[in-house]
mmCIF file of C-alpha atoms and ligand atoms in Angstrom:
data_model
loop_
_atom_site.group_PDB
_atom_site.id
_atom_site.type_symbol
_atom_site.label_atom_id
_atom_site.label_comp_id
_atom_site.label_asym_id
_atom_site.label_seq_id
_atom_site.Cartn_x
_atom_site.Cartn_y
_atom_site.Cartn_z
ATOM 1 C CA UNK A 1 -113.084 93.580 -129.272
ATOM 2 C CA UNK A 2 -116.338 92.227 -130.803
ATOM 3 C CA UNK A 3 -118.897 89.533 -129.751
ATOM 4 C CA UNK A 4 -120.364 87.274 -132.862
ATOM 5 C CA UNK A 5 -123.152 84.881 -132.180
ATOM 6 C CA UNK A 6 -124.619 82.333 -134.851
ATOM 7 C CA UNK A 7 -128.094 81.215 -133.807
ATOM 8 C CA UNK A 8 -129.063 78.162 -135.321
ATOM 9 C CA UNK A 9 -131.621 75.271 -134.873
ATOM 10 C CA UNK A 10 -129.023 72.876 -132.994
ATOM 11 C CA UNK A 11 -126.289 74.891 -131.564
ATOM 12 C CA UNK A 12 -125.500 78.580 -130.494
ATOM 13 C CA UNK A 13 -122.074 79.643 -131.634
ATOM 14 C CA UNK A 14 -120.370 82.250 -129.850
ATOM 15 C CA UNK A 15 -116.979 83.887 -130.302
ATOM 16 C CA UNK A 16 -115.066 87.057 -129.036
ATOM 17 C CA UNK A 17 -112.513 88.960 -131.272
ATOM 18 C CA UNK A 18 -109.911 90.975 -130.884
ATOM 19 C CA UNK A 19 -108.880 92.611 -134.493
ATOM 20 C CA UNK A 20 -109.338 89.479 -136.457
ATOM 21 C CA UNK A 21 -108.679 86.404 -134.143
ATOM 22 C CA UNK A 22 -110.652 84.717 -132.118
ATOM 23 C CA UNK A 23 -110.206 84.859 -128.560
ATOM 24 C CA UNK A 24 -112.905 83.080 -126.846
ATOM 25 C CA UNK A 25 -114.982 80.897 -128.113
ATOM 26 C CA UNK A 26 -118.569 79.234 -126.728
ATOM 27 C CA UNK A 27 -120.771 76.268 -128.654
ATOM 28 C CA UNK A 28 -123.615 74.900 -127.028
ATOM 29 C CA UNK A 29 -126.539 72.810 -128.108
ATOM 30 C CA UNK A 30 -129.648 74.768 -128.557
ATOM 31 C CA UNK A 31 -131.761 74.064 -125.438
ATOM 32 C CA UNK A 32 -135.392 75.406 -127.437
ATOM 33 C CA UNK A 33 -136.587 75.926 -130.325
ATOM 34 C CA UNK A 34 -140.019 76.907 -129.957
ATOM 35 C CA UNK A 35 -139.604 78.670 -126.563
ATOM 36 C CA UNK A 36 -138.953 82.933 -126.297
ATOM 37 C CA UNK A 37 -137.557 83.049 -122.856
ATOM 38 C CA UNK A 38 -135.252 79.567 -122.985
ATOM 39 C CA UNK A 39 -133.794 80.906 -125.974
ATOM 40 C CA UNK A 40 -133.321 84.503 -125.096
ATOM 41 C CA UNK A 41 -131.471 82.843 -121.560
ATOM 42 C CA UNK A 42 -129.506 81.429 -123.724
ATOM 43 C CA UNK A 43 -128.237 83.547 -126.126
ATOM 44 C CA UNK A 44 -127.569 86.577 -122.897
ATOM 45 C CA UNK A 45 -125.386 83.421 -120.782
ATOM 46 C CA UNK A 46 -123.488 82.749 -124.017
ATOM 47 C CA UNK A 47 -122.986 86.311 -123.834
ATOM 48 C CA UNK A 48 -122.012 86.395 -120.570
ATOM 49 C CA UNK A 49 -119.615 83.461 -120.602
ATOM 50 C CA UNK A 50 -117.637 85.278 -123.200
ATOM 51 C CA UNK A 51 -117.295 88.439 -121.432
ATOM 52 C CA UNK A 52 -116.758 86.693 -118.216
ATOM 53 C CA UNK A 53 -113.993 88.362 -116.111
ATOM 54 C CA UNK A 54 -113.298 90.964 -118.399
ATOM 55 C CA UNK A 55 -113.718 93.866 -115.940
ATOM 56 C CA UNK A 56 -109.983 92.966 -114.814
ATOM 57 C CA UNK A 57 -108.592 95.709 -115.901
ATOM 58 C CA UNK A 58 -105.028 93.843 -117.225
ATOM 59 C CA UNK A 59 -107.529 91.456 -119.815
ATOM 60 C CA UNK A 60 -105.791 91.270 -122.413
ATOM 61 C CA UNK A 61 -104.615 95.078 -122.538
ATOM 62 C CA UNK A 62 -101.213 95.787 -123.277
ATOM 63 C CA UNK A 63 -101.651 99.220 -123.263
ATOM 64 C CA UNK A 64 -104.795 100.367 -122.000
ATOM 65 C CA UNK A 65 -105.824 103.666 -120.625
ATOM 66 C CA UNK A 66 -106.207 104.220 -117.149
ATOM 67 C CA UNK A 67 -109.712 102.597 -115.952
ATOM 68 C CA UNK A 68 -109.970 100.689 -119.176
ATOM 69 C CA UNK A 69 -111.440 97.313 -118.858
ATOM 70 C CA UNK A 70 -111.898 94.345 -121.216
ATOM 71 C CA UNK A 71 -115.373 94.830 -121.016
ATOM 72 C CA UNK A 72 -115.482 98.545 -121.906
ATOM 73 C CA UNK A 73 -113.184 97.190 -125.087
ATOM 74 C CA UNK A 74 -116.515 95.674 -126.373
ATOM 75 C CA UNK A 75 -117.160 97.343 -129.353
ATOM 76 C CA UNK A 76 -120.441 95.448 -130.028
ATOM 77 C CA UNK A 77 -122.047 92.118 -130.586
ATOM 78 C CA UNK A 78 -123.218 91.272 -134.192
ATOM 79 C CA UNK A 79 -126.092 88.457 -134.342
ATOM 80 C CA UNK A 80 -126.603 85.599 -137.343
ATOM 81 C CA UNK A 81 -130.076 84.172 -136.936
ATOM 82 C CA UNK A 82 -131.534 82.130 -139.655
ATOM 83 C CA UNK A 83 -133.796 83.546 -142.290
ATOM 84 C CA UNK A 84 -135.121 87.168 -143.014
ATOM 85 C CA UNK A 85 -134.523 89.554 -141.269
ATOM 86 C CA UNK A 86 -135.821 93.181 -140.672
ATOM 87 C CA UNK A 87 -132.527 94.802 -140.836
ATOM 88 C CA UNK A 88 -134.108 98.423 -140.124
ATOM 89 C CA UNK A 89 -135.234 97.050 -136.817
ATOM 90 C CA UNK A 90 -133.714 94.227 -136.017
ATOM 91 C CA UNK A 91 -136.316 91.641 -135.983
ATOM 92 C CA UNK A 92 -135.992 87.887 -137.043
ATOM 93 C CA UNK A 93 -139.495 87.334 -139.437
ATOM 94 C CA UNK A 94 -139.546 83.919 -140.117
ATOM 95 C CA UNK A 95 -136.587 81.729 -139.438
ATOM 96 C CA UNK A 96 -137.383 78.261 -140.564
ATOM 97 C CA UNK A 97 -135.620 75.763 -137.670
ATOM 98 C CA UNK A 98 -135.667 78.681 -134.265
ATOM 99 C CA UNK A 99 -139.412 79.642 -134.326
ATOM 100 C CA UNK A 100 -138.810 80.950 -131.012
ATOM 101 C CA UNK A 101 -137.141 83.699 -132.674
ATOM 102 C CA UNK A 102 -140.234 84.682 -134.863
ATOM 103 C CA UNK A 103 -140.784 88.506 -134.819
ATOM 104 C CA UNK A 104 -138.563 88.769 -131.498
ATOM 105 C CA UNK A 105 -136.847 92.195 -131.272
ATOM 106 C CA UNK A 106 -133.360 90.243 -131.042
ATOM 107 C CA UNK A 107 -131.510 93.254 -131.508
ATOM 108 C CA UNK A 108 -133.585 96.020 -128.920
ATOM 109 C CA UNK A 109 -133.233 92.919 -126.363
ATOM 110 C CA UNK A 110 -129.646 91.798 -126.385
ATOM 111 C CA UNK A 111 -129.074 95.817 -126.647
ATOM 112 C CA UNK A 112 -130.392 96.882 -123.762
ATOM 113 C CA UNK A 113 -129.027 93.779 -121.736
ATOM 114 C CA UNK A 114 -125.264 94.630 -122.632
ATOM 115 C CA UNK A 115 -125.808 98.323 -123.309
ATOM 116 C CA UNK A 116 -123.469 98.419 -126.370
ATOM 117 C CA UNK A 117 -123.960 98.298 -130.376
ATOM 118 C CA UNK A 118 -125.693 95.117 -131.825
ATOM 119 C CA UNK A 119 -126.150 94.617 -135.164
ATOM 120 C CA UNK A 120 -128.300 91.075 -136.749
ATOM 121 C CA UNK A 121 -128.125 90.145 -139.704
ATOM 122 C CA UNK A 122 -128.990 87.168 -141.875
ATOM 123 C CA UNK A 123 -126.888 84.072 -140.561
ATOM 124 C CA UNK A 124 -126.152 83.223 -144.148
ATOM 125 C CA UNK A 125 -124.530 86.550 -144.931
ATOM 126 C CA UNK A 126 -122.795 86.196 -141.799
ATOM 127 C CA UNK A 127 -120.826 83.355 -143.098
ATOM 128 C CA UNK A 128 -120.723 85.102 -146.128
ATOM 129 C CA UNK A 129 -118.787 88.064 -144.425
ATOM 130 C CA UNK A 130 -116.384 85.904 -142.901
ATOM 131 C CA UNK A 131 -115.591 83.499 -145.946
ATOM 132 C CA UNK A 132 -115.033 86.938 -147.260
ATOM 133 C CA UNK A 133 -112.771 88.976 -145.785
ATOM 134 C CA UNK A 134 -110.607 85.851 -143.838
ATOM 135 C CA UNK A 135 -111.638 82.612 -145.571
ATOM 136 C CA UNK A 136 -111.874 81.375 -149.284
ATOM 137 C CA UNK A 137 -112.926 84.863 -150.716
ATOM 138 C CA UNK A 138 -109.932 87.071 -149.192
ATOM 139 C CA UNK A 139 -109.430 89.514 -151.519
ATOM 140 C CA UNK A 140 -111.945 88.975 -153.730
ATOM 141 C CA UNK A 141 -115.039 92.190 -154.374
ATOM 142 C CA UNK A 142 -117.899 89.963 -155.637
ATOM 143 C CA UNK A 143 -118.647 86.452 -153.768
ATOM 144 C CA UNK A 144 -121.758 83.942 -154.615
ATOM 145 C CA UNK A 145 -122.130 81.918 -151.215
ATOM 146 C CA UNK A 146 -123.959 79.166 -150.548
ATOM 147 C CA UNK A 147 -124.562 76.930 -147.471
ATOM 148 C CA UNK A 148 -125.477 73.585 -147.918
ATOM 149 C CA UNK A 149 -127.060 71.354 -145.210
ATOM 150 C CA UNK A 150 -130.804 70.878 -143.978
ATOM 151 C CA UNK A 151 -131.781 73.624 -146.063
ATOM 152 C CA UNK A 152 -129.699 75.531 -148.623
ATOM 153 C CA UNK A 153 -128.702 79.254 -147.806
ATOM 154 C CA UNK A 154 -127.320 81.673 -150.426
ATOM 155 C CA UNK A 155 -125.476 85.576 -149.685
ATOM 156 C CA UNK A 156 -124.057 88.045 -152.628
ATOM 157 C CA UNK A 157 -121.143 90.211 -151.656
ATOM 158 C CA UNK A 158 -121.094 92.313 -154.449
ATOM 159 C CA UNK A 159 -117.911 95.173 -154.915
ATOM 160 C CA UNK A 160 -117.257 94.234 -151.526
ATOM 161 C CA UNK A 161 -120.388 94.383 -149.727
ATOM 162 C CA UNK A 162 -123.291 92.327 -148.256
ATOM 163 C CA UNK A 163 -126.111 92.682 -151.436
ATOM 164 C CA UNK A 164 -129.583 92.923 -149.163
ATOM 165 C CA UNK A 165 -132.234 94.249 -152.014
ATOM 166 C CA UNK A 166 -134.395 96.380 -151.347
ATOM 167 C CA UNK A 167 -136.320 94.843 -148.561
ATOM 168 C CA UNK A 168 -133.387 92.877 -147.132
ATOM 169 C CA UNK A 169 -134.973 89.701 -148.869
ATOM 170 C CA UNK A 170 -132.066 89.262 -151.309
ATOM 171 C CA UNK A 171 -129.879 86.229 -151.813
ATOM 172 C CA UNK A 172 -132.620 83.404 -151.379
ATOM 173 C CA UNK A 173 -130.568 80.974 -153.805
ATOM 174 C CA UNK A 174 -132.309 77.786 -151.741
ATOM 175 C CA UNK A 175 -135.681 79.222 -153.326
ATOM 176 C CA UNK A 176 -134.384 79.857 -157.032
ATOM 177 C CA UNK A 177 -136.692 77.326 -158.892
ATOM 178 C CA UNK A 178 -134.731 74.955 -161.150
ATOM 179 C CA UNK A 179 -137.265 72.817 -162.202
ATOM 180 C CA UNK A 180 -140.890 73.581 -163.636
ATOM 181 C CA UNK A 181 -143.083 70.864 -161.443
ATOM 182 C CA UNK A 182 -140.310 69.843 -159.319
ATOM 183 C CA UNK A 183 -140.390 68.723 -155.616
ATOM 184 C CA UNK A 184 -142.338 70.014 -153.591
ATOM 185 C CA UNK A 185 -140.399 72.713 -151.444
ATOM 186 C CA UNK A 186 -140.496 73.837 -147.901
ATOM 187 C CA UNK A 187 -141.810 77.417 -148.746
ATOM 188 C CA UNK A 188 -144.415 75.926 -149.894
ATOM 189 C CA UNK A 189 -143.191 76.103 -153.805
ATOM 190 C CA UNK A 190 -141.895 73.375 -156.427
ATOM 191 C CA UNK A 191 -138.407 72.950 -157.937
ATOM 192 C CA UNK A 192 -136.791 75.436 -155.759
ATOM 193 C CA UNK A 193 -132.474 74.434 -155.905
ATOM 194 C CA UNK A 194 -132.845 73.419 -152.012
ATOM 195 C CA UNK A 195 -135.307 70.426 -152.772
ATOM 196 C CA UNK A 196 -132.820 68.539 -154.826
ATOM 197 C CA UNK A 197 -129.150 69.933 -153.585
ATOM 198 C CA UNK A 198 -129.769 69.772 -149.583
ATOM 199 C CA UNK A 199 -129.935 67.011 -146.584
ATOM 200 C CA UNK A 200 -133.224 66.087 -147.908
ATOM 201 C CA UNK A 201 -132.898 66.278 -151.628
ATOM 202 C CA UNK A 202 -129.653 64.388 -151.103
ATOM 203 C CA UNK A 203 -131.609 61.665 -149.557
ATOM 204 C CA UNK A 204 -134.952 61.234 -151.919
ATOM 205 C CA UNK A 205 -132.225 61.129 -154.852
ATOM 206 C CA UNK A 206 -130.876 58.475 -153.097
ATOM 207 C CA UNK A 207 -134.039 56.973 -152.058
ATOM 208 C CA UNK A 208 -135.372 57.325 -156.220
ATOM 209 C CA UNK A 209 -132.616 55.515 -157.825
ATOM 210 C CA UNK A 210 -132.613 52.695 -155.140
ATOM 211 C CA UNK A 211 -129.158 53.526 -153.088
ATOM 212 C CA UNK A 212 -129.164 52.242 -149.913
ATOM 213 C CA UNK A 213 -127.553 54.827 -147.898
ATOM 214 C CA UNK A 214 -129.919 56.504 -145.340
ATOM 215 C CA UNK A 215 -128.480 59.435 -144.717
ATOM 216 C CA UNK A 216 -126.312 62.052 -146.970
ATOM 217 C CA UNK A 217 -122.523 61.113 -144.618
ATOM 218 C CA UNK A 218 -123.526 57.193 -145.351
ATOM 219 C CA UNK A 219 -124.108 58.155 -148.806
ATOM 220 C CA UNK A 220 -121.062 59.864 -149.334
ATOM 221 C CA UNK A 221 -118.731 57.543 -147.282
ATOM 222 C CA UNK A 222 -120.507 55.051 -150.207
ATOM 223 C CA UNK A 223 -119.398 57.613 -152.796
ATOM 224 C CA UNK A 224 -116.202 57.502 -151.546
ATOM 225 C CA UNK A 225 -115.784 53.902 -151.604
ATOM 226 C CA UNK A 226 -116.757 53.715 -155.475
ATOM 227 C CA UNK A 227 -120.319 52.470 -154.343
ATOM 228 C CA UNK A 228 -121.777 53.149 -158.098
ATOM 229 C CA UNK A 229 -125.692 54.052 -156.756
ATOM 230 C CA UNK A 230 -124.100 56.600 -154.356
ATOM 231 C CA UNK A 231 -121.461 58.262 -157.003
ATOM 232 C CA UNK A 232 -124.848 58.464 -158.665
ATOM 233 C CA UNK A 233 -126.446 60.788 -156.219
ATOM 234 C CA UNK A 234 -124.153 63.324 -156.094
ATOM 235 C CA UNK A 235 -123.467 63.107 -159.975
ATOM 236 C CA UNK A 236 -127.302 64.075 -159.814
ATOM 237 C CA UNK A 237 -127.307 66.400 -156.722
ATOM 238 C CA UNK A 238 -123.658 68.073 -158.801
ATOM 239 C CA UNK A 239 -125.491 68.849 -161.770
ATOM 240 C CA UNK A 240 -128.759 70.656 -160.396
ATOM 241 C CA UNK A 241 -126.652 72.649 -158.349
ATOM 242 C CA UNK A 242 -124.676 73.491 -161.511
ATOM 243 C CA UNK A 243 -127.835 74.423 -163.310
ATOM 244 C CA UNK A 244 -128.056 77.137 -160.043
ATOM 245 C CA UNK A 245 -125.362 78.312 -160.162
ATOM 246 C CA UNK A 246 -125.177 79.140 -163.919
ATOM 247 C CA UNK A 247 -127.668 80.878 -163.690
ATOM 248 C CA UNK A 248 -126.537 82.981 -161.306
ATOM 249 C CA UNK A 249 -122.817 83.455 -162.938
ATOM 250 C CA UNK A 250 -124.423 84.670 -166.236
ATOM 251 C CA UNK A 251 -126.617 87.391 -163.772
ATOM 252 C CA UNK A 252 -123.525 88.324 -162.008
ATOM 253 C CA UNK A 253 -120.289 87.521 -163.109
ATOM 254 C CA UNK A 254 -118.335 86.487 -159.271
ATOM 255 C CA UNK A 255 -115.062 86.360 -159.116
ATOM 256 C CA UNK A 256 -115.411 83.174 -156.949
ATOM 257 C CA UNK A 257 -118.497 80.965 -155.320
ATOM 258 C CA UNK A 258 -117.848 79.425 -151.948
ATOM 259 C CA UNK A 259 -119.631 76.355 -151.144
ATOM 260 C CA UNK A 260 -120.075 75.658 -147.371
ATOM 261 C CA UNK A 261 -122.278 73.450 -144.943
ATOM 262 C CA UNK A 262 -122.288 69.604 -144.050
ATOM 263 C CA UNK A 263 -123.256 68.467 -147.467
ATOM 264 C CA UNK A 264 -120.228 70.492 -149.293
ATOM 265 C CA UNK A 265 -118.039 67.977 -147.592
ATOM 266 C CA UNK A 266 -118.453 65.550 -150.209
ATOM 267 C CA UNK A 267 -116.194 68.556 -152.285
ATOM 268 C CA UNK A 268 -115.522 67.097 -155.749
ATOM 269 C CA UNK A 269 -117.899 64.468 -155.658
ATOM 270 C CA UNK A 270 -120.027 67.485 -155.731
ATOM 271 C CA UNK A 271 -118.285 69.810 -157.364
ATOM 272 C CA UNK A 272 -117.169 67.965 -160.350
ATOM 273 C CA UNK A 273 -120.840 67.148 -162.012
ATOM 274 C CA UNK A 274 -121.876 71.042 -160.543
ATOM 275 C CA UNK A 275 -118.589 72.686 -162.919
ATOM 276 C CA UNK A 276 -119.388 70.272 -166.015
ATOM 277 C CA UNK A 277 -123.508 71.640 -165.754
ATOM 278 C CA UNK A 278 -122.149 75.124 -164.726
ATOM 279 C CA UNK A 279 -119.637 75.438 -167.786
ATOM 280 C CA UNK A 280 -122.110 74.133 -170.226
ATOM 281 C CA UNK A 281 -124.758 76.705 -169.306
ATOM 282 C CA UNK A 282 -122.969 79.560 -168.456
ATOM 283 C CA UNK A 283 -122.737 82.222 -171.799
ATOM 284 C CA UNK A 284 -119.605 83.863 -171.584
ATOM 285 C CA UNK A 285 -116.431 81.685 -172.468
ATOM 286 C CA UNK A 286 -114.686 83.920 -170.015
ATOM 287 C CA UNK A 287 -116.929 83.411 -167.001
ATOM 288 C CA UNK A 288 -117.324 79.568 -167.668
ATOM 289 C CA UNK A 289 -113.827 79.125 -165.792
ATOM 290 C CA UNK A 290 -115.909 80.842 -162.579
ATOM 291 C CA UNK A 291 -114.301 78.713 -159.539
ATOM 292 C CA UNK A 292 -116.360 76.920 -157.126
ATOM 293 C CA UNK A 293 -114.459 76.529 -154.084
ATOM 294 C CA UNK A 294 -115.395 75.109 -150.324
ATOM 295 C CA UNK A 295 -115.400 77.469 -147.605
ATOM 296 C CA UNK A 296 -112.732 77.393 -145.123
ATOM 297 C CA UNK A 297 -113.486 78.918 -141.726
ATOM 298 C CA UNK A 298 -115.537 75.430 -141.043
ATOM 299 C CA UNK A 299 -118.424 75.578 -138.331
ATOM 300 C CA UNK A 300 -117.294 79.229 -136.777
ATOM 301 C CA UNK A 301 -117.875 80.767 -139.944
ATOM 302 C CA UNK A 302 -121.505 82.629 -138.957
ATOM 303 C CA UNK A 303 -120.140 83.739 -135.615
ATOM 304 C CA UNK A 304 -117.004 85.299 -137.026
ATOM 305 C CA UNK A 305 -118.925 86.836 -139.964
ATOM 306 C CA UNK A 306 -121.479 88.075 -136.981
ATOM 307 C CA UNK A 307 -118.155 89.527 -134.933
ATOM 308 C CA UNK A 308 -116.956 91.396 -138.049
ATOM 309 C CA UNK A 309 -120.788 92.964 -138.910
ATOM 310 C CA UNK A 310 -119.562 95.265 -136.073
ATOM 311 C CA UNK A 311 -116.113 95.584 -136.755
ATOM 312 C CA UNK A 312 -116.567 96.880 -140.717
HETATM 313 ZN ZN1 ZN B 1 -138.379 76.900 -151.812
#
């Protein structure tokens, strides 16, 4: 059995698996942010929770040996926290929404709390792993995956395996710059692919061509009603992300690209403008039929891809 957790900035996902199912499962709001100890509470009760009468020694154990318990079945806990990570370590360096998290030894603490294996990762490749061994990528050796939402998050599984670079650093597709000049990002640059194709870009789009949707599931429900202004802003938001992702099919040549995250609910809306841009720019007439699909293990993607960091 294996333990997943997906940190984020407004819930803690938890889940325990047994081969590849899920068997328990735990979501709770984050309670901090900002604060070490809240957070570290946290993540050890969801921890807890899941393991929670597992010392019977029937749990779940057809055929265990003598003195087995569930709990001794725990093979390990993998960790998704968001933004870079010292793999080497396991230290979280600068996640953007859990600044609690900053330079915490995530790994050395929820290690010697639980005394078994723990492996973090990034929380992006996390869903990246999951998509790709039991979601939209099953089968498939070389993935582009993106999460869409506040911020946009980007992983490379390339002949089957996580693509870190050589510091770990690799995959920041939210910071490729698509536009010389262009909004001003949260790292600090301009033009970077998250400005225009996330929550926020979504709704300064909407903001610059006068649609009256406040928020990107207003803007969409608009979209989905016919509402011309808001077809408008995800024609727009479509066809940067194409330009990203062009340029990262004629680099690497996927076999597919999985879109998750709130915003990739809109699907063809989005997808649509995104192929047309993507097809036009992409070199090879071979690769231009790349497909763009939406991820399908929904919200418990990170946690499973977490679970499975310890089962592969
Ligand atoms: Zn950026």
């Amino acid at each position: 059995m294996y333990i997943g957790l997906d940190i984020g900035g407004h819930k803690i996902n938890s889940v325990l698996m047994k081969g590849n199912k899920i068997i328990r499962k735990r979501r709770t709001a984050t309670k901090s942010t900002s604060n070490k100890k809240i957070i570290i509470a946290q993540i050890f009760d969801c921890v807890e929770h899941l393991i929670k009468d597992l010392d019977l020694p029937c749990f779940g154990l057809p055929r265990g040996k003598a003195g087995e318990t569930g709990k001794s079945k725990i093979r390990g806990i993998g960790i998704g926290a968001p933004g870079p990570i010292d793999l080497k370590r396991g230290v979280v360096l600068c996640p953007p929404n859990v600044k609690a998290l900053a330079g915490l030894p995530l790994a050395d603490l929820v290690q010697k709390k639980f005394k078994t294996k723990v492996i973090l990762d990034n929380d992006v490749n996390c869903f990246g792993i999951a998509e790709g061994i039991l979601g939209a990528g099953k089968g498939k050796q070389n993935i582009i995956g993106l999460t869409l939402g506040t911020g946009v998050g980007g992983c490379l599984i390339l002949r089957g395996k996580l693509f870190y670079g050589r510091d770990g650093s690799a995959s920041e597709i939210g910071h490729m710059v698509i536009k010389k000049d262009g909004w001003k990002c949260s790292c600090g640059n301009k033009g970077c692919l998250e400005t225009y194709v996330s929550a926020r870009g979504i709704i300064r789009i909407a903001k610059e061509i006068g649609c009256r949707g406040a928020i990107p599931t207003e803007i969409m429900r608009l979209a989905k009603k016919d509402n011309k202004k808001a077809l408008k802003v995800y024609q727009i938001t479509g066809e940067y992300l194409g330009i990203g992702l062009a340029n990262l099919v004629n680099i690497l040549n996927p076999d597919i690209i999985i879109i998750g995250g709130g915003i990739a609910n809109a699907g063809e809306l989005l997808f649509n403008p995104a192929r047309k841009v993507m097809r036009k720019n992409i070199l090879s007439p071979l690769a231009k039929n790349t497909r763009i699909v939406r991820a399908k293990l929904g919200e418990d993607a990170g946690a499973i891809g977490a679970a499975l960091l310890i089962k592969s």
